[in-house]
mmCIF file of C-alpha atoms in Angstrom:
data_model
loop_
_atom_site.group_PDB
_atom_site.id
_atom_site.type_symbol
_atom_site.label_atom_id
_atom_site.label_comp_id
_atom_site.label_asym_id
_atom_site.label_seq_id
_atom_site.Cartn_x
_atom_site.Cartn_y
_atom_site.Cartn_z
ATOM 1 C CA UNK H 1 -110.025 -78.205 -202.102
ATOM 2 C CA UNK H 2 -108.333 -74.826 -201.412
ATOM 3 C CA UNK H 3 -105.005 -74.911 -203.509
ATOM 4 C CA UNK H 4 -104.070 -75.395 -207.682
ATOM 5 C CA UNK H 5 -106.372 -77.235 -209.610
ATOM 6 C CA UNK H 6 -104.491 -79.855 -211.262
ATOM 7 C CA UNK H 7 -106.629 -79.946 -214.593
ATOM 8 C CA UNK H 8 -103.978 -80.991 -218.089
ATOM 9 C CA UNK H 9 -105.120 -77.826 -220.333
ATOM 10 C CA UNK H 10 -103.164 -74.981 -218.647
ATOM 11 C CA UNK H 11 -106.020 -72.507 -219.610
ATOM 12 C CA UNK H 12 -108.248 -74.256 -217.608
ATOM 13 C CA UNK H 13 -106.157 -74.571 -214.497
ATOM 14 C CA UNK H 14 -107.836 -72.755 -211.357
ATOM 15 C CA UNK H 15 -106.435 -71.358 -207.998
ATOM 16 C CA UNK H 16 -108.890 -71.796 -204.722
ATOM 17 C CA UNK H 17 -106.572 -70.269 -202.412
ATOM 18 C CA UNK H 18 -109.205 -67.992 -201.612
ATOM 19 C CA UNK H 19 -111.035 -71.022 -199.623
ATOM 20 C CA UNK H 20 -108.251 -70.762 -197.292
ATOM 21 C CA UNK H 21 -109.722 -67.140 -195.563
ATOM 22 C CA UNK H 22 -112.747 -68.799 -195.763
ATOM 23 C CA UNK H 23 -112.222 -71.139 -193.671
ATOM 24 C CA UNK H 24 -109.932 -68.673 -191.560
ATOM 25 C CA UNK H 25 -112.949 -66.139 -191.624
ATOM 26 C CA UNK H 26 -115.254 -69.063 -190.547
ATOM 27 C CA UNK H 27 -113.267 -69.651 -187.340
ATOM 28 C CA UNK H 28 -113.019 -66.269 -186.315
ATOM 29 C CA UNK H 29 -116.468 -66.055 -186.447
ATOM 30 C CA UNK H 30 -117.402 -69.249 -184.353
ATOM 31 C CA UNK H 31 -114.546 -68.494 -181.750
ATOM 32 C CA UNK H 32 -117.074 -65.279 -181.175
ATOM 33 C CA UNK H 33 -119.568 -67.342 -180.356
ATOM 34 C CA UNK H 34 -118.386 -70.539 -179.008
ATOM 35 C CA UNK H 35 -117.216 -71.794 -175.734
ATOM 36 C CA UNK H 36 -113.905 -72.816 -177.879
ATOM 37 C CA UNK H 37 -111.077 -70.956 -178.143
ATOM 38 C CA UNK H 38 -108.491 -71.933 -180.782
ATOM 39 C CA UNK H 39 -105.013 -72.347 -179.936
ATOM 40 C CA UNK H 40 -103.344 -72.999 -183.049
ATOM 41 C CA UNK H 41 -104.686 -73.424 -186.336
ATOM 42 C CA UNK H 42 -102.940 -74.391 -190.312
ATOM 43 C CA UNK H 43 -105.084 -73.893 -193.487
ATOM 44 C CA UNK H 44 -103.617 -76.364 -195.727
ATOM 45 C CA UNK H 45 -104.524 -76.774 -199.640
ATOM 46 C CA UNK H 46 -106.465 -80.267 -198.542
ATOM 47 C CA UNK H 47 -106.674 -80.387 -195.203
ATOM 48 C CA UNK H 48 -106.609 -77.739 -191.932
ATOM 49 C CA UNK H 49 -105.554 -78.809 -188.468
ATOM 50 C CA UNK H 50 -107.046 -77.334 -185.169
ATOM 51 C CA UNK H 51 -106.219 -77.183 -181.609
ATOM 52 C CA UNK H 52 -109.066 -76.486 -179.442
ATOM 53 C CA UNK H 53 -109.912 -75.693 -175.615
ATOM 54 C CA UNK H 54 -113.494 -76.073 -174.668
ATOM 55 C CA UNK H 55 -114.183 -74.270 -171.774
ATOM 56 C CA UNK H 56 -117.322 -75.930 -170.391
ATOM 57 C CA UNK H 57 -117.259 -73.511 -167.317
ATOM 58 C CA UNK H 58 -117.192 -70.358 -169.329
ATOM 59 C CA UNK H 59 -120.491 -71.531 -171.217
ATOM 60 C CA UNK H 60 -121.721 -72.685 -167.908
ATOM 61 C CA UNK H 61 -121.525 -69.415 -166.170
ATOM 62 C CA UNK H 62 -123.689 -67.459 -168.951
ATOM 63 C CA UNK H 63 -127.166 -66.685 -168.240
ATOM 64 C CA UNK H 64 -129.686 -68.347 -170.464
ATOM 65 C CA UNK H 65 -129.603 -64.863 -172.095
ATOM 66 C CA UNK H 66 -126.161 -65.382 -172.605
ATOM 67 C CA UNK H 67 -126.707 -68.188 -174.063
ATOM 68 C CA UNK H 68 -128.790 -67.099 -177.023
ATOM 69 C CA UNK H 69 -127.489 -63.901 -177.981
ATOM 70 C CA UNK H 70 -123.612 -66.456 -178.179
ATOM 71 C CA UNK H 71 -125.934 -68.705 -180.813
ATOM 72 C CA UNK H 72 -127.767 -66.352 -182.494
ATOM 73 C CA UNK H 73 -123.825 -64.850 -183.187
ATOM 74 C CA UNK H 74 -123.729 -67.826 -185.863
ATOM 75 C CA UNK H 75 -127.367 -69.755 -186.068
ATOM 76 C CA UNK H 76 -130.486 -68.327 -187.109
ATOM 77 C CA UNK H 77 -133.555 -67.167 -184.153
ATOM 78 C CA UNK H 78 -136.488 -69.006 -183.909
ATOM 79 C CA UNK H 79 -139.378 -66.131 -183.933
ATOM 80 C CA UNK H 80 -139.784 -66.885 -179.793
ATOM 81 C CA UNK H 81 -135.988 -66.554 -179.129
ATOM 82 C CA UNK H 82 -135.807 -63.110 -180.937
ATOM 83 C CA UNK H 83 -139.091 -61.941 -178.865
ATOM 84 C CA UNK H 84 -137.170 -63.141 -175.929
ATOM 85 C CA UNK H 85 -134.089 -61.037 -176.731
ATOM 86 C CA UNK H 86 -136.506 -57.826 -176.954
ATOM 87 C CA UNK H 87 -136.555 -56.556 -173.682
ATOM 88 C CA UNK H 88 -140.178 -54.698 -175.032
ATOM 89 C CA UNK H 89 -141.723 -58.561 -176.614
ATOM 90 C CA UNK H 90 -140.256 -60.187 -174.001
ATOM 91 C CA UNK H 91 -143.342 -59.074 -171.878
ATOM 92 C CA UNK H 92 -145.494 -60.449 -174.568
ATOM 93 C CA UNK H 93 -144.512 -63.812 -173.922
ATOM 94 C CA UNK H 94 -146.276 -66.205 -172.225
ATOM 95 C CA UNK H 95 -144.912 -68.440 -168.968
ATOM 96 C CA UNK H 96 -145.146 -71.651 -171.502
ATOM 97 C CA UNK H 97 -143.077 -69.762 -174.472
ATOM 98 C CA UNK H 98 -140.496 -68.219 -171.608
ATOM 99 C CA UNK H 99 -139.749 -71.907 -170.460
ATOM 100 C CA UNK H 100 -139.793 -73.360 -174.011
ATOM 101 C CA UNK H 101 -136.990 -70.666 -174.935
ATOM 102 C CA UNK H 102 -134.843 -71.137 -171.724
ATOM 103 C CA UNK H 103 -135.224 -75.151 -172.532
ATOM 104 C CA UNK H 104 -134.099 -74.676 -175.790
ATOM 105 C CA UNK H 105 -131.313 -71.987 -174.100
ATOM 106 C CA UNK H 106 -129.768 -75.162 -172.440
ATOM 107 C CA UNK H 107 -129.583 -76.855 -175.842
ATOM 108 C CA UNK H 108 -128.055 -74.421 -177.245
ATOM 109 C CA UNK H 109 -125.079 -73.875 -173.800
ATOM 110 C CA UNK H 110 -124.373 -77.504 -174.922
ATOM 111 C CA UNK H 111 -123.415 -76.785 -178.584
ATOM 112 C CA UNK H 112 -121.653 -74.338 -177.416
ATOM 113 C CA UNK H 113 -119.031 -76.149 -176.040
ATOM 114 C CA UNK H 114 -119.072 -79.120 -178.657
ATOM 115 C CA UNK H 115 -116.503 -79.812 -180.566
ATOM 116 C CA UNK H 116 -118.946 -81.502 -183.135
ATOM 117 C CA UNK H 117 -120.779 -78.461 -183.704
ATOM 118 C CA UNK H 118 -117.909 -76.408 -183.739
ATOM 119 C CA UNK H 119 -116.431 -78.405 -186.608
ATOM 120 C CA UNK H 120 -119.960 -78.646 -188.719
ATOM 121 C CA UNK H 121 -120.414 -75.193 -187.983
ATOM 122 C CA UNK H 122 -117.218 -74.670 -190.125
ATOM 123 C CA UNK H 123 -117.323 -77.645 -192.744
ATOM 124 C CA UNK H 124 -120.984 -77.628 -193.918
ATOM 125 C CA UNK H 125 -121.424 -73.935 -194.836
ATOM 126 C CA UNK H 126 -117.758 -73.925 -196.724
ATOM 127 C CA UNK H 127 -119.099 -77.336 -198.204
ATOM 128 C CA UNK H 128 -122.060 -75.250 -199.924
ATOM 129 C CA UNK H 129 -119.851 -71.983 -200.881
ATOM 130 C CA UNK H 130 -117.739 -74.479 -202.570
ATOM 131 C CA UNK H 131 -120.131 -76.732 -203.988
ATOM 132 C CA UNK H 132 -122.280 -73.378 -205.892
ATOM 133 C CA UNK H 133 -118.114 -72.146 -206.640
ATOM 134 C CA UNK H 134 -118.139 -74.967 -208.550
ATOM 135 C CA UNK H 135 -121.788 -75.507 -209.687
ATOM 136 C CA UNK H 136 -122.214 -78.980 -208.391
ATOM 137 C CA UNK H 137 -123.651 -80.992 -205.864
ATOM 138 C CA UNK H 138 -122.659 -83.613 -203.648
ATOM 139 C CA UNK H 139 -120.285 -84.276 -200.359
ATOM 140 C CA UNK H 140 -117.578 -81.644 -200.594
ATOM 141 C CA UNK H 141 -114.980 -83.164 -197.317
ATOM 142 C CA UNK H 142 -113.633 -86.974 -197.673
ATOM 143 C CA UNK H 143 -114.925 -88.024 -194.385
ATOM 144 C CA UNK H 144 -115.781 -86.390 -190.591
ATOM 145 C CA UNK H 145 -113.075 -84.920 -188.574
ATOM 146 C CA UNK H 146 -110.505 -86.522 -186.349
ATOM 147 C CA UNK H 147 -109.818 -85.631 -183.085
ATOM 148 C CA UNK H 148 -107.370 -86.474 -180.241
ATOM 149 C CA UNK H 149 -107.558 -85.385 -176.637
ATOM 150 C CA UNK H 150 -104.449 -83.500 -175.518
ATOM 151 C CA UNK H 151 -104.068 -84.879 -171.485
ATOM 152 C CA UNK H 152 -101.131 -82.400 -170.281
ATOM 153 C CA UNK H 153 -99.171 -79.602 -171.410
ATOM 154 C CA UNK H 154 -96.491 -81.130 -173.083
ATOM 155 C CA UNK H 155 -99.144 -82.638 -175.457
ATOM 156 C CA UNK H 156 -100.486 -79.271 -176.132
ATOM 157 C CA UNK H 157 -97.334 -77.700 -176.857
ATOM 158 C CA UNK H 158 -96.014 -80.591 -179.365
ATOM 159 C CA UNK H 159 -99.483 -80.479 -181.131
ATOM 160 C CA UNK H 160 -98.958 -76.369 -181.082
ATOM 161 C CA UNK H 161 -96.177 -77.087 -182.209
ATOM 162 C CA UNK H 162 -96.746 -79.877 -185.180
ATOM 163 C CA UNK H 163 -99.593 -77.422 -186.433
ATOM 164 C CA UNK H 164 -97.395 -74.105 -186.589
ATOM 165 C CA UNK H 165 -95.079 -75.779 -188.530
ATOM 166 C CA UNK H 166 -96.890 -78.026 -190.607
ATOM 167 C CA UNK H 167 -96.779 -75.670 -193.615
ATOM 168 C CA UNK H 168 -93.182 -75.555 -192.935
ATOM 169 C CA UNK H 169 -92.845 -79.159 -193.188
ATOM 170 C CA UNK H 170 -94.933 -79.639 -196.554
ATOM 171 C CA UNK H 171 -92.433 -76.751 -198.269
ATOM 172 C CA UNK H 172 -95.173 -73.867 -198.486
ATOM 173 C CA UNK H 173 -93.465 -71.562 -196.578
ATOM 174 C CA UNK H 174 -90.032 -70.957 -195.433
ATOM 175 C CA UNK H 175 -90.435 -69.485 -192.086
ATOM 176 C CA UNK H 176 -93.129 -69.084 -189.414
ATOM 177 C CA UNK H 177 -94.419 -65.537 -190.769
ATOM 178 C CA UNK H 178 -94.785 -66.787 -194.490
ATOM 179 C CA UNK H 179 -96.539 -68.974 -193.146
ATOM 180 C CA UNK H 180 -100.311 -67.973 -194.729
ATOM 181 C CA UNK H 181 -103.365 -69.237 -193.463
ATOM 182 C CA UNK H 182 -102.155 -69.983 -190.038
ATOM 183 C CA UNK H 183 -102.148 -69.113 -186.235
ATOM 184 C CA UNK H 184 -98.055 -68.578 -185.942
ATOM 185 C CA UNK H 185 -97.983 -65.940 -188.418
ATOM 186 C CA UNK H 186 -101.137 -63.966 -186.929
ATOM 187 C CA UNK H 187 -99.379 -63.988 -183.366
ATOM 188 C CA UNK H 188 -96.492 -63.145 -185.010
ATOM 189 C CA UNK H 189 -98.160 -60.481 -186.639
ATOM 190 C CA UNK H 190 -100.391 -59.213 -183.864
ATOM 191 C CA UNK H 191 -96.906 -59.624 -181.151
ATOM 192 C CA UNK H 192 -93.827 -59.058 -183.343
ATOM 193 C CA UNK H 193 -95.304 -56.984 -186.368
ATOM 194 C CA UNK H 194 -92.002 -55.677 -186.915
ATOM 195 C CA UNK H 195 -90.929 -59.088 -188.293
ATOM 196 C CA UNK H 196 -93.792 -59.714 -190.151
ATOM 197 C CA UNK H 197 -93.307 -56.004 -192.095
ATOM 198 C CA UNK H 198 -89.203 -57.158 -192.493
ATOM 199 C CA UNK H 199 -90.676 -60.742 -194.194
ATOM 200 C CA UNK H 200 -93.113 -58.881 -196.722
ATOM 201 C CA UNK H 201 -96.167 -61.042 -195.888
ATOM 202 C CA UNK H 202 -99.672 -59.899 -197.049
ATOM 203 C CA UNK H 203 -101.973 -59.558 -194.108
ATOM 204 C CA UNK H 204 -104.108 -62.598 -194.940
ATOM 205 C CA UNK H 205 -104.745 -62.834 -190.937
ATOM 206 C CA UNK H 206 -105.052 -59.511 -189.689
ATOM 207 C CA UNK H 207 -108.721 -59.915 -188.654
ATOM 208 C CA UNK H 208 -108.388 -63.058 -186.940
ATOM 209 C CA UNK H 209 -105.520 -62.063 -185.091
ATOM 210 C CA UNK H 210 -107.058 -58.918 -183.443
ATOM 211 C CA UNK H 211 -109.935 -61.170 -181.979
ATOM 212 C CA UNK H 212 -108.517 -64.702 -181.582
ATOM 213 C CA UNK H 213 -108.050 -65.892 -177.895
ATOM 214 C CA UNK H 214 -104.165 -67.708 -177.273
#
């Protein structure tokens, strides 16, 4: 998926570590927009593991306003929502076309906070960059997502914990902030940079670590 094509000519051999900051760049994006915040994350060459918070109150404080301008962060407008975001077309609008958008505004506070449309949000538009990478068609991920609720702190910190070293475990890296791809080396970059300039790392999470939420 994202690591050394395994093909028997050499010449023909292929590298798609580049997928990796996609999917990297994807979750930056939706953590922007979401109700989710990400806690730890691990880009693996098959796989990537996640630990999410949903914060249901956040996304139940916003106004419907809120709401849509969160969405419209990753989704595309309908025509009525974008008049409705126009503080000049919003006075355009009808009573009927004001309570169809704030109906649909309530649809949308409930994505917001799902973990299913957090994780579709990431795996079906990497599923098509991959799929026109490669020129084909077809189901790009093996199956849908797994997920386990996390019921106290100490399970957050050992899943924290099994993520941030996961590429650790599988011999990718050798310490934390080698560690590409993940959430441990872009807090280590963002709170102890100068270990991360000692180790000699390129910078493959600088963006995500300026705007991630720990």
């Amino acid at each position: 998926m994202c690591g050394e094509d395994p093909a028997i000519v050499p010449e023909l051999r292929k590298n798609y570590d580049h997928r990796r900051q996609w999917i990297v760049d994807r979750i930056d994006l939706l953590t922007r927009a979401f109700s989710i915040d990400v806690a730890a994350y691990a880009v693996m060459s098959n796989h990537y593991h996640l630990v999410l918070y949903v914060d249901v109150a956040r996304a139940n404080k916003w106004s419907a306003r809120q709401v849509l301008l969160q969405y419209t962060k990753v989704f595309d407008a309908e025509p009525l929502v974008k008049k409705y975001l126009s503080s000049q077309k919003r006075r355009l609008l009808s009573a009927a076309e004001i309570h169809y958008v704030e109906t649909k505004a309530e649809e949308y506070r409930k994505r917001l906070y799902s973990i299913s449309w957090f994780m579709k949000s990431i795996n079906e538009p990497l599923a098509r960059l991959a799929n026109a990478e490669d020129h084909c068609k077809g189901r790009f991920w093996e199956g849908r997502f797994k997920a386990q609720a996390l019921l106290d702190e100490q399970a957050l910190l050992t899943c924290m914990a099994y993520v941030d070293l996961n590429p650790l475990r599988a011999g990718i890296a050798k310490t934390p902030e080698t560690s590409d791809y993940t959430s441990i080396q872009a807090r280590v970059e963002t709170e102890l940079p100068e270990v991360a300039s000692k180790s000699g790392r390129t910078k493959n999470n600088k963006k995500a670590a300026k705007k991630r939420r720990h």
